[in-house]
Short mmCIF file of C-alpha atoms in Angstrom, two decimals:
data_model
loop_
_atom_site.label_atom_id
_atom_site.label_comp_id
_atom_site.label_asym_id
_atom_site.label_seq_id
_atom_site.Cartn_x
_atom_site.Cartn_y
_atom_site.Cartn_z
CA UNK A 965 0.06 -0.06 -0.11
CA UNK A 966 1.73 3.20 -0.96
CA UNK A 967 2.79 5.57 2.10
CA UNK A 968 0.95 8.56 0.69
CA UNK A 969 -2.43 6.38 1.50
CA UNK A 970 -1.40 6.40 5.04
CA UNK A 971 -1.29 10.28 5.43
CA UNK A 972 -4.30 12.47 6.11
CA UNK A 973 -5.39 15.07 3.51
CA UNK A 974 -6.83 18.15 4.27
CA UNK A 975 -9.50 19.63 2.01
CA UNK A 976 -8.44 23.34 2.12
CA UNK A 977 -5.80 24.41 -0.06
CA UNK A 978 -6.06 21.28 -2.16
CA UNK A 979 -6.53 20.23 -5.79
CA UNK A 980 -8.30 16.78 -6.36
CA UNK A 981 -9.29 14.79 -9.16
CA UNK A 982 -11.55 11.79 -8.80
CA UNK A 983 -11.48 9.15 -11.64
CA UNK A 984 -14.03 6.44 -12.29
CA UNK A 985 -13.43 3.48 -14.73
CA UNK A 986 -16.71 2.16 -15.53
CA UNK A 987 -17.13 -1.60 -16.20
CA UNK A 988 -20.46 -2.68 -17.88
CA UNK A 989 -21.99 -5.40 -20.20
CA UNK A 990 -24.27 -2.92 -22.36
CA UNK A 991 -24.54 0.69 -22.64
CA UNK A 992 -26.81 2.28 -20.43
CA UNK A 993 -27.77 -0.51 -17.90
CA UNK A 994 -29.97 0.01 -15.26
CA UNK A 995 -30.42 -3.65 -13.79
CA UNK A 996 -30.09 -7.18 -14.63
CA UNK A 997 -32.95 -7.34 -16.92
CA UNK A 998 -33.29 -3.35 -17.54
CA UNK A 999 -30.95 -2.53 -20.54
CA UNK A 1000 -31.60 0.73 -22.42
CA UNK A 1001 -29.11 -0.27 -25.35
CA UNK A 1002 -28.88 -4.15 -26.72
CA UNK A 1003 -25.19 -4.08 -27.49
CA UNK A 1004 -23.07 -6.77 -25.75
CA UNK A 1005 -19.77 -5.35 -24.95
CA UNK A 1006 -18.19 -8.48 -23.51
CA UNK A 1007 -15.32 -8.37 -26.35
CA UNK A 1008 -14.82 -4.84 -25.63
CA UNK A 1009 -14.12 -5.48 -22.02
CA UNK A 1010 -10.58 -7.22 -21.87
CA UNK A 1011 -8.05 -7.69 -19.08
CA UNK A 1012 -5.61 -6.25 -21.77
CA UNK A 1013 -7.91 -3.07 -22.14
CA UNK A 1014 -8.41 -2.39 -18.47
CA UNK A 1015 -4.74 -2.92 -17.42
CA UNK A 1016 -3.76 -0.57 -20.44
CA UNK A 1017 -5.95 1.96 -19.34
CA UNK A 1018 -4.76 1.65 -15.57
CA UNK A 1019 -1.24 1.90 -16.69
CA UNK A 1020 -1.72 4.97 -18.73
CA UNK A 1021 -3.42 6.37 -15.62
CA UNK A 1022 -0.24 5.54 -13.46
CA UNK A 1023 2.64 5.68 -15.84
CA UNK A 1024 3.58 9.34 -14.60
CA UNK A 1025 1.19 9.28 -11.66
CA UNK A 1026 2.40 6.59 -9.34
CA UNK A 1027 0.60 7.57 -6.02
CA UNK A 1028 -2.72 8.29 -8.08
CA UNK A 1029 -5.72 6.17 -6.92
CA UNK A 1030 -9.09 5.73 -8.84
CA UNK A 1031 -12.42 4.19 -8.59
CA UNK A 1032 -13.36 1.00 -10.22
CA UNK A 1033 -17.27 1.15 -10.99
CA UNK A 1034 -18.87 -2.19 -11.88
CA UNK A 1035 -22.63 -2.50 -12.95
CA UNK A 1036 -24.39 -5.55 -11.37
CA UNK A 1037 -24.40 -7.45 -14.55
CA UNK A 1038 -20.70 -6.97 -14.94
CA UNK A 1039 -20.37 -8.24 -11.26
CA UNK A 1040 -22.02 -11.30 -11.93
CA UNK A 1041 -21.24 -12.37 -15.46
CA UNK A 1042 -19.27 -15.50 -15.44
CA UNK A 1043 -17.71 -14.92 -18.72
CA UNK A 1044 -13.78 -14.76 -18.60
CA UNK A 1045 -13.32 -11.37 -19.53
CA UNK A 1046 -15.38 -9.88 -16.74
CA UNK A 1047 -13.98 -12.49 -14.08
CA UNK A 1048 -10.59 -11.41 -15.16
CA UNK A 1049 -11.22 -7.66 -14.75
CA UNK A 1050 -12.91 -7.99 -11.29
CA UNK A 1051 -9.90 -9.99 -10.17
CA UNK A 1052 -7.62 -7.24 -11.81
CA UNK A 1053 -9.62 -4.45 -9.98
CA UNK A 1054 -9.10 -6.38 -6.57
CA UNK A 1055 -5.55 -6.52 -7.34
CA UNK A 1056 -5.58 -2.73 -7.90
CA UNK A 1057 -7.41 -2.07 -4.67
CA UNK A 1058 -4.49 -4.14 -2.84
CA UNK A 1059 -1.61 -2.44 -4.71
CA UNK A 1060 -2.71 0.95 -5.24
CA UNK A 1061 -5.40 1.61 -2.78
CA UNK A 1062 -8.04 1.88 -5.46
CA UNK A 1063 -11.83 1.84 -4.84
CA UNK A 1064 -13.88 -0.72 -6.14
CA UNK A 1065 -17.89 -0.13 -6.05
CA UNK A 1066 -21.06 -0.48 -7.64
CA UNK A 1067 -22.26 1.79 -10.72
CA UNK A 1068 -25.94 0.79 -11.36
CA UNK A 1069 -25.82 2.51 -14.93
CA UNK A 1070 -26.35 5.95 -15.21
CA UNK A 1071 -30.35 5.99 -14.85
CA UNK A 1072 -31.57 3.71 -11.95
CA UNK A 1073 -33.67 6.83 -10.56
CA UNK A 1074 -35.52 7.11 -13.92
CA UNK A 1075 -36.39 3.67 -14.37
CA UNK A 1076 -36.71 1.70 -10.93
CA UNK A 1077 -38.40 2.22 -7.88
CA UNK A 1078 -36.20 3.22 -4.77
CA UNK A 1079 -36.83 0.04 -3.11
CA UNK A 1080 -35.54 -1.99 -5.82
CA UNK A 1081 -32.46 0.09 -6.43
CA UNK A 1082 -31.66 -0.29 -2.73
CA UNK A 1083 -31.79 -3.94 -2.58
CA UNK A 1084 -29.65 -4.29 -5.70
CA UNK A 1085 -27.19 -1.77 -4.24
CA UNK A 1086 -26.85 -3.97 -1.04
CA UNK A 1087 -26.36 -7.08 -3.20
CA UNK A 1088 -23.64 -5.44 -5.59
CA UNK A 1089 -21.81 -4.17 -2.32
CA UNK A 1090 -21.87 -7.80 -0.85
CA UNK A 1091 -20.55 -9.24 -4.23
CA UNK A 1092 -17.85 -6.78 -4.07
CA UNK A 1093 -16.69 -7.22 -0.68
CA UNK A 1094 -16.70 -11.06 -1.44
CA UNK A 1095 -14.18 -10.82 -4.25
CA UNK A 1096 -12.12 -8.06 -2.88
CA UNK A 1097 -11.63 -9.94 0.41
CA UNK A 1098 -10.02 -8.98 3.47
CA UNK A 1099 -13.21 -7.30 4.89
CA UNK A 1100 -13.21 -4.55 2.14
CA UNK A 1101 -16.17 -2.44 1.55
CA UNK A 1102 -16.30 0.78 -0.91
CA UNK A 1103 -16.44 4.17 0.60
CA UNK A 1104 -18.92 5.41 -2.10
CA UNK A 1105 -21.10 4.21 -4.89
CA UNK A 1106 -21.24 5.70 -8.32
CA UNK A 1107 -24.87 5.64 -8.98
CA UNK A 1108 -25.34 8.36 -12.00
CA UNK A 1109 -28.55 9.70 -10.52
CA UNK A 1110 -29.80 8.30 -7.33
CA UNK A 1111 -32.84 9.36 -5.56
CA UNK A 1112 -33.09 10.99 -2.13
CA UNK A 1113 -34.40 7.58 -0.81
CA UNK A 1114 -31.60 5.49 -1.90
CA UNK A 1115 -29.08 8.20 -0.66
CA UNK A 1116 -30.86 8.00 2.87
CA UNK A 1117 -30.77 3.97 2.56
CA UNK A 1118 -26.82 4.09 1.97
CA UNK A 1119 -26.07 6.26 4.86
CA UNK A 1120 -28.24 4.65 7.30
CA UNK A 1121 -28.40 1.04 6.09
CA UNK A 1122 -25.16 0.43 4.45
CA UNK A 1123 -23.19 3.17 6.44
CA UNK A 1124 -21.79 4.71 3.27
CA UNK A 1125 -21.81 8.45 3.37
CA UNK A 1126 -20.71 9.31 -0.10
CA UNK A 1127 -22.34 8.75 -3.54
CA UNK A 1128 -21.78 10.06 -7.17
CA UNK A 1129 -25.69 10.53 -7.45
CA UNK A 1130 -25.96 13.63 -9.61
CA UNK A 1131 -24.69 14.60 -13.10
CA UNK A 1132 -24.41 18.58 -12.88
CA UNK A 1133 -26.51 20.15 -15.70
CA UNK A 1134 -27.58 17.06 -17.52
CA UNK A 1135 -30.83 17.93 -19.42
CA UNK A 1136 -32.09 16.16 -22.23
CA UNK A 1137 -29.32 13.90 -22.81
CA UNK A 1138 -29.35 9.94 -23.09
CA UNK A 1139 -31.66 8.22 -20.90
CA UNK A 1140 -32.24 11.05 -18.46
CA UNK A 1141 -31.60 14.21 -16.90
CA UNK A 1142 -31.75 16.10 -13.72
CA UNK A 1143 -30.67 19.88 -13.95
CA UNK A 1144 -30.81 22.22 -10.84
CA UNK A 1145 -28.22 21.08 -8.19
CA UNK A 1146 -25.07 22.59 -6.92
CA UNK A 1147 -21.85 21.12 -8.95
CA UNK A 1148 -19.58 20.79 -5.98
CA UNK A 1149 -20.46 18.48 -2.76
CA UNK A 1150 -23.30 18.82 -0.59
CA UNK A 1151 -25.66 17.08 1.56
CA UNK A 1152 -28.84 16.24 -0.10
CA UNK A 1153 -32.31 16.98 1.13
CA UNK A 1154 -34.86 14.18 1.86
CA UNK A 1155 -37.15 16.08 -0.68
CA UNK A 1156 -34.96 16.03 -3.81
CA UNK A 1157 -31.34 14.77 -4.53
CA UNK A 1158 -30.73 17.71 -6.56
CA UNK A 1159 -31.58 20.15 -3.47
CA UNK A 1160 -29.16 20.74 -0.47
CA UNK A 1161 -30.60 19.75 2.94
CA UNK A 1162 -31.97 22.80 4.73
CA UNK A 1163 -31.60 21.55 8.20
CA UNK A 1164 -31.60 18.56 10.61
CA UNK A 1165 -34.73 17.47 9.53
CA UNK A 1166 -34.13 16.94 5.92
CA UNK A 1167 -30.35 16.40 5.64
CA UNK A 1168 -29.09 13.22 4.54
CA UNK A 1169 -25.63 12.37 5.68
CA UNK A 1170 -24.53 11.09 2.17
CA UNK A 1171 -22.31 13.44 0.31
CA UNK A 1172 -23.72 13.89 -3.22
CA UNK A 1173 -20.80 14.41 -5.92
CA UNK A 1174 -21.22 15.30 -9.64
CA UNK A 1175 -19.53 13.11 -12.05
CA UNK A 1176 -18.01 15.10 -14.47
CA UNK A 1177 -16.82 18.80 -14.44
CA UNK A 1178 -18.30 20.83 -17.04
CA UNK A 1179 -17.55 23.89 -19.18
CA UNK A 1180 -19.90 26.19 -17.74
CA UNK A 1181 -20.58 27.97 -20.92
CA UNK A 1182 -21.43 25.22 -22.63
CA UNK A 1183 -23.55 23.51 -20.07
CA UNK A 1184 -26.17 26.40 -20.57
CA UNK A 1185 -27.54 24.49 -23.43
CA UNK A 1186 -29.97 21.65 -23.27
CA UNK A 1187 -28.97 18.39 -25.17
CA UNK A 1188 -26.40 18.54 -28.06
CA UNK A 1189 -26.07 18.51 -31.84
CA UNK A 1190 -23.21 16.06 -31.36
CA UNK A 1191 -19.48 15.93 -30.48
CA UNK A 1192 -18.11 17.93 -33.38
CA UNK A 1193 -16.32 21.22 -32.94
CA UNK A 1194 -19.05 22.84 -35.31
CA UNK A 1195 -22.22 22.15 -33.03
CA UNK A 1196 -22.94 22.56 -29.39
CA UNK A 1197 -23.02 19.87 -26.68
CA UNK A 1198 -24.20 20.70 -23.15
CA UNK A 1199 -21.99 17.70 -21.84
CA UNK A 1200 -18.48 19.27 -22.96
CA UNK A 1201 -15.79 19.74 -20.34
CA UNK A 1202 -13.41 17.09 -18.88
CA UNK A 1203 -15.18 14.21 -20.34
CA UNK A 1204 -13.26 12.10 -23.05
CA UNK A 1205 -16.02 11.35 -25.61
CA UNK A 1206 -16.90 15.16 -25.72
CA UNK A 1207 -13.38 16.42 -25.79
CA UNK A 1208 -10.52 13.97 -26.97
CA UNK A 1209 -13.06 11.80 -29.30
CA UNK A 1210 -15.17 14.82 -30.42
CA UNK A 1211 -12.30 17.16 -31.30
CA UNK A 1212 -9.04 15.17 -31.45
CA UNK A 1213 -6.22 14.63 -29.05
CA UNK A 1214 -4.80 18.08 -29.27
CA UNK A 1215 -7.85 20.45 -29.35
CA UNK A 1216 -9.92 18.20 -26.91
CA UNK A 1217 -7.03 18.38 -24.48
CA UNK A 1218 -7.05 22.30 -24.78
CA UNK A 1219 -10.82 21.92 -23.63
CA UNK A 1220 -10.01 19.53 -20.55
CA UNK A 1221 -7.33 21.72 -19.30
CA UNK A 1222 -9.44 24.93 -19.69
CA UNK A 1223 -12.23 23.37 -17.63
CA UNK A 1224 -9.91 22.01 -15.06
CA UNK A 1225 -8.34 25.73 -14.77
CA UNK A 1226 -11.75 26.99 -13.67
CA UNK A 1227 -11.42 24.81 -10.54
CA UNK A 1228 -7.57 24.86 -9.98
CA UNK A 1229 -6.68 28.45 -10.72
CA UNK A 1230 -9.44 31.03 -9.83
CA UNK A 1231 -11.38 28.50 -8.21
CA UNK A 1232 -8.83 27.49 -5.41
CA UNK A 1233 -8.70 31.30 -4.56
CA UNK A 1234 -12.58 31.43 -4.44
CA UNK A 1235 -13.48 28.23 -2.74
CA UNK A 1236 -10.12 27.24 -0.89
CA UNK A 1237 -10.11 23.93 -2.77
CA UNK A 1238 -10.46 22.54 -6.38
CA UNK A 1239 -12.07 19.67 -7.52
CA UNK A 1240 -12.44 18.03 -11.01
CA UNK A 1241 -14.65 14.74 -10.95
CA UNK A 1242 -14.39 12.52 -14.39
CA UNK A 1243 -15.92 9.02 -15.40
CA UNK A 1244 -14.29 7.03 -18.27
CA UNK A 1245 -15.88 3.90 -19.83
CA UNK A 1246 -13.67 1.19 -20.35
CA UNK A 1247 -15.06 0.16 -23.46
CA UNK A 1248 -13.68 3.28 -25.07
CA UNK A 1249 -10.43 1.28 -25.78
CA UNK A 1250 -12.07 -0.66 -28.10
CA UNK A 1251 -15.08 1.73 -29.61
CA UNK A 1252 -12.53 4.49 -30.06
CA UNK A 1253 -9.10 2.69 -30.18
CA UNK A 1254 -6.68 1.31 -27.40
CA UNK A 1255 -3.74 3.62 -28.32
CA UNK A 1256 -5.77 6.74 -28.89
CA UNK A 1257 -7.47 6.41 -25.63
CA UNK A 1258 -4.70 5.17 -23.35
CA UNK A 1259 -2.66 8.32 -25.18
CA UNK A 1260 -5.49 10.78 -23.99
CA UNK A 1261 -5.43 9.40 -20.58
CA UNK A 1262 -1.71 9.61 -20.19
CA UNK A 1263 -1.64 12.98 -21.71
CA UNK A 1264 -4.62 14.39 -19.17
CA UNK A 1265 -2.80 12.92 -16.09
CA UNK A 1266 0.49 13.98 -17.08
CA UNK A 1267 -0.08 17.48 -18.14
CA UNK A 1268 -2.59 17.85 -15.43
CA UNK A 1269 0.40 17.22 -13.01
CA UNK A 1270 2.93 19.49 -14.91
CA UNK A 1271 0.59 22.45 -14.59
CA UNK A 1272 -0.61 21.79 -10.98
CA UNK A 1273 1.91 19.31 -9.26
CA UNK A 1274 0.08 19.30 -6.07
CA UNK A 1275 -3.02 17.74 -7.48
CA UNK A 1276 -4.14 14.75 -5.59
CA UNK A 1277 -5.71 11.64 -7.69
CA UNK A 1278 -8.00 9.99 -5.04
CA UNK A 1279 -11.13 7.84 -5.19
CA UNK A 1280 -14.52 9.27 -5.37
CA UNK A 1281 -15.16 7.76 -1.66
CA UNK A 1282 -12.11 9.15 -0.39
CA UNK A 1283 -12.56 12.63 -1.54
CA UNK A 1284 -16.01 12.64 -0.47
CA UNK A 1285 -15.03 11.71 3.03
CA UNK A 1286 -12.19 14.60 3.08
CA UNK A 1287 -15.03 16.92 2.31
CA UNK A 1288 -17.34 15.41 5.01
CA UNK A 1289 -14.50 15.67 7.51
CA UNK A 1290 -14.44 19.34 6.70
CA UNK A 1291 -18.00 20.26 6.29
CA UNK A 1292 -20.51 18.93 8.85
CA UNK A 1293 -23.57 20.70 7.20
CA UNK A 1294 -24.46 22.87 4.08
CA UNK A 1295 -24.47 25.97 6.37
CA UNK A 1296 -20.47 26.86 5.67
CA UNK A 1297 -19.85 26.42 2.11
CA UNK A 1298 -20.47 29.29 -0.46
CA UNK A 1299 -19.13 27.94 -3.64
CA UNK A 1300 -18.26 30.61 -6.46
CA UNK A 1301 -16.81 30.19 -9.88
CA UNK A 1302 -16.04 32.42 -12.87
CA UNK A 1303 -15.07 31.28 -16.26
CA UNK A 1304 -14.48 33.23 -19.75
CA UNK A 1305 -14.80 30.64 -22.70
CA UNK A 1306 -11.70 29.07 -24.15
CA UNK A 1307 -13.00 30.04 -27.80
CA UNK A 1308 -13.27 26.49 -29.23
CA UNK A 1309 -16.70 25.33 -30.35
CA UNK A 1310 -19.46 26.16 -28.12
CA UNK A 1311 -17.06 27.55 -25.51
CA UNK A 1312 -17.69 31.06 -26.43
CA UNK A 1313 -14.55 33.41 -25.97
CA UNK A 1314 -16.83 36.61 -25.59
CA UNK A 1315 -18.89 35.19 -22.61
CA UNK A 1316 -18.35 35.26 -18.82
CA UNK A 1317 -20.14 33.47 -16.69
CA UNK A 1318 -20.37 33.72 -12.84
CA UNK A 1319 -21.57 30.93 -10.57
CA UNK A 1320 -22.73 31.16 -7.07
CA UNK A 1321 -23.88 28.16 -5.07
CA UNK A 1322 -25.10 27.61 -1.32
CA UNK A 1323 -27.30 26.18 0.79
CA UNK A 1324 -29.90 28.70 -0.20
CA UNK A 1325 -29.68 29.00 -3.79
CA UNK A 1326 -27.42 28.71 -7.10
CA UNK A 1327 -27.32 31.93 -9.27
CA UNK A 1328 -25.60 32.19 -12.72
CA UNK A 1329 -24.68 35.68 -14.22
CA UNK A 1330 -23.77 35.90 -17.89
CA UNK A 1331 -22.10 38.87 -19.76
CA UNK A 1332 -20.35 39.61 -23.01
CA UNK A 1333 -16.95 40.93 -21.76
CA UNK A 1334 -15.99 41.88 -25.06
CA UNK A 1335 -18.86 44.46 -25.40
CA UNK A 1336 -19.00 45.11 -21.67
CA UNK A 1337 -22.84 44.20 -21.61
CA UNK A 1338 -24.38 44.10 -18.27
CA UNK A 1339 -24.60 40.77 -16.34
CA UNK A 1340 -27.93 38.94 -16.81
CA UNK A 1341 -29.47 36.23 -14.58
CA UNK A 1342 -29.89 33.09 -16.52
CA UNK A 1343 -30.01 30.76 -13.59
CA UNK A 1344 -31.69 31.36 -10.10
CA UNK A 1345 -32.58 28.03 -8.65
CA UNK A 1346 -34.13 28.35 -4.88
CA UNK A 1347 -33.30 25.56 -2.49
CA UNK A 1348 -35.25 27.28 0.33
CA UNK A 1349 -38.61 26.32 -1.42
CA UNK A 1350 -40.23 22.73 -1.25
CA UNK A 1351 -39.10 20.37 -3.72
CA UNK A 1352 -40.63 16.93 -4.83
CA UNK A 1353 -39.01 14.26 -6.90
CA UNK A 1354 -40.97 12.12 -9.42
CA UNK A 1355 -42.50 8.99 -8.38
CA UNK A 1356 -43.76 5.84 -9.97
CA UNK A 1357 -40.81 5.34 -12.13
CA UNK A 1358 -40.60 1.64 -13.73
CA UNK A 1359 -38.94 0.36 -16.72
CA UNK A 1360 -42.05 0.19 -18.72
CA UNK A 1361 -42.82 3.90 -17.69
CA UNK A 1362 -39.86 5.91 -17.07
CA UNK A 1363 -39.65 9.42 -15.35
CA UNK A 1364 -36.79 10.89 -17.46
CA UNK A 1365 -36.74 14.42 -16.13
CA UNK A 1366 -35.70 14.86 -12.41
CA UNK A 1367 -34.63 18.54 -12.58
CA UNK A 1368 -35.18 20.95 -9.75
CA UNK A 1369 -36.44 23.80 -11.74
CA UNK A 1370 -38.15 26.82 -10.00
CA UNK A 1371 -37.20 30.57 -10.84
CA UNK A 1372 -35.09 30.69 -13.52
CA UNK A 1373 -33.23 27.90 -15.48
CA UNK A 1374 -30.09 28.10 -17.39
CA UNK A 1375 -31.27 26.04 -20.21
CA UNK A 1376 -33.90 28.57 -20.93
CA UNK A 1377 -36.52 26.39 -22.13
CA UNK A 1378 -39.68 28.26 -20.43
CA UNK A 1379 -40.88 31.93 -20.84
CA UNK A 1380 -39.94 32.43 -17.26
CA UNK A 1381 -36.22 31.52 -18.06
CA UNK A 1382 -35.77 34.84 -19.90
CA UNK A 1383 -32.40 36.32 -18.67
CA UNK A 1384 -32.96 39.33 -16.67
CA UNK A 1385 -31.11 41.89 -14.67
CA UNK A 1386 -30.23 41.11 -11.18
CA UNK A 1387 -32.08 44.28 -10.10
CA UNK A 1388 -35.24 43.28 -11.65
CA UNK A 1389 -35.60 40.14 -9.32
CA UNK A 1390 -38.06 40.81 -6.55
CA UNK A 1391 -36.95 42.65 -3.44
CA UNK A 1392 -37.12 39.47 -1.36
CA UNK A 1393 -35.27 37.58 -4.01
CA UNK A 1394 -32.52 40.37 -4.14
CA UNK A 1395 -32.44 40.09 -0.20
CA UNK A 1396 -31.68 36.62 -0.25
CA UNK A 1397 -29.06 36.83 -2.77
CA UNK A 1398 -27.24 39.78 -0.93
CA UNK A 1399 -27.57 37.81 2.53
CA UNK A 1400 -25.15 35.15 1.01
CA UNK A 1401 -23.18 37.02 -1.71
CA UNK A 1402 -23.09 40.88 -0.46
CA UNK A 1403 -20.48 41.55 -3.00
CA UNK A 1404 -23.28 41.58 -5.37
CA UNK A 1405 -25.09 44.44 -4.07
CA UNK A 1406 -24.34 47.64 -5.98
#
C-alpha cells in the first residue's frame, strides 16, 4: 500500500481529481433485466484493455488512486473477460488503494423504484466485498442519478456516506437528466437529491458528488447536436467522448485543461480548494482505439500534474469523506466560480459566466465581456422552496426528467427563463442573494 495513502489529507488548499473507470456489459444498464441498449460489450471489455488504461493513468502518477465502478451485470457475469477484470480490480485495490464499487448504470432513478435500487445496491456491495476480500467495503457508490430515498438508505443501512448521485446540468441527454443541483459537494435533502438539505430534519448524511466537471459556458444548453466542434454539446468539459473523441487529441486536450483551470486556478482562490470529477467508460479502448484512448489518458494525467503538481488523484469515496470531515452541514460552504470561454466550439470566448452556489440557492450571471454588456441572471434556483421528486418510475414507464427547476433555469426552455438583470428580481429575492453574496449588492 503506498505510503501516501496513510497520510491524512486536508480539504482546504488542495486540488483533487476523482476518476472512475466504468465496467458494464451493455450501454446504459439499469438492472439485470433492464438494459436501454442491446449491444453486448463483452468483447470490448478485456483484461488487456483495462490494464492498459490503468497503466496509462499511473505511468507518471505512481501515487494516484481511482475508482472502479461495476454494473450489477458486470459483477455477476461469469464470462472470462469480466471475471478477469474483477480479479484485476481487486489486485489494484490491494496494490494502489483503488476503490472498487457498484455503478448501477447512469439512470436507475429514472427506471426503477427506490426499494429495488436499494436492494440491488446492497447485493452488489456484498459481491464486491466477497471478491476483494479482507473485509473490504467501498466508501462510496457511483450512481449516475440516485433518488433521495436511496441516498438515505446508503447512509443509514450500508453506512456509506458518499455517492456520485447527480450529473450536474445534464438535461435531454441519453436516458435521462436532472438539472438544478450545485456542481460541488453537498448533503442532499430528503425532498430531492438535487436540493441541499436545509436543516437536521431533511439533511441526508451522504455527500452527493457530481460525475464530470463541465465547461459552464457549454452547459447552458439543453441536449447536444453531436460531439463535433461545429455544433453544441451541453456535456462538454473534462469527459473524454465530448473532448478527445469529438475534437481530437490536441484540441480536446485544450478544452479539458481549460475546464480544469476554472477549478484549479481562480477556483482554489475563491473556494479554498478545487475538485474535478471524471468518469471514463472502459469500453472506449475498443470503440475508439486502445492507443488513442490510452494516449489521451496519459496526456491528461501528465499535463495536469505538470501544470498543478500538487494535484491529488483520489477515489470518489476518499474525496467525499475528506469533504465530509471538513463540512458537517450545508451551512458553511459558499461556492463561487468564474469562467471566460476558451474560444473553441461552443465555449464562446466573448462570454463570461459567474456561478454562486450555496445552501439557499444557485445563481448564474452571464455577460459579453468583449462588449461590456451588463450581467444577466440566467439561472436562479432556490433551495429554500419545497421540492418533490417524481414518483412511480418503472422500466415500462420511466420518469426521465428529475430536474429541480423553479425561478429561472439556465437551459432557457420556459418563458420565465428569459434572462433578467439582478435588480429586476423581486426585493425578497435580492435580499436572499445579498445575504449570501453581499459583493453583488451595488
